[in-house]
Short mmCIF file of C-alpha atoms in Angstrom, two decimals:
data_model
loop_
_atom_site.label_atom_id
_atom_site.label_comp_id
_atom_site.label_asym_id
_atom_site.label_seq_id
_atom_site.Cartn_x
_atom_site.Cartn_y
_atom_site.Cartn_z
CA MET Z 1 19.16 -131.26 -2.21
CA ILE Z 2 18.75 -127.36 -2.19
CA PRO Z 3 21.89 -125.40 -2.72
CA HIS Z 4 23.03 -123.13 0.28
CA GLY Z 5 22.74 -119.96 -1.72
CA PHE Z 6 19.16 -120.80 -2.89
CA ASN Z 7 17.80 -120.62 0.78
CA TYR Z 8 19.64 -117.46 1.37
CA THR Z 9 18.34 -115.73 -1.79
CA TYR Z 10 14.85 -116.93 -1.11
CA LYS Z 11 14.85 -115.56 2.45
CA ARG Z 12 16.24 -112.32 1.15
CA LYS Z 13 13.59 -111.94 -1.42
CA GLN Z 14 10.90 -112.68 1.15
CA ARG Z 15 12.33 -110.08 3.32
CA LEU Z 16 12.41 -107.42 0.56
CA LEU Z 17 8.80 -108.13 -0.17
CA TYR Z 18 7.87 -107.91 3.50
CA GLU Z 19 9.74 -104.63 3.80
CA ASN Z 20 8.03 -103.21 0.65
CA HIS Z 21 4.58 -104.28 1.94
CA LYS Z 22 5.19 -102.67 5.37
CA LEU Z 23 6.32 -99.41 3.74
CA SER Z 24 3.26 -99.02 1.54
#
């Protein structure tokens, strides 16, 4: 079972990557 914090961190990381890609 995946911890609750793991999914949150994963989504946040994906969001940051998306934001960086959009900016550049």
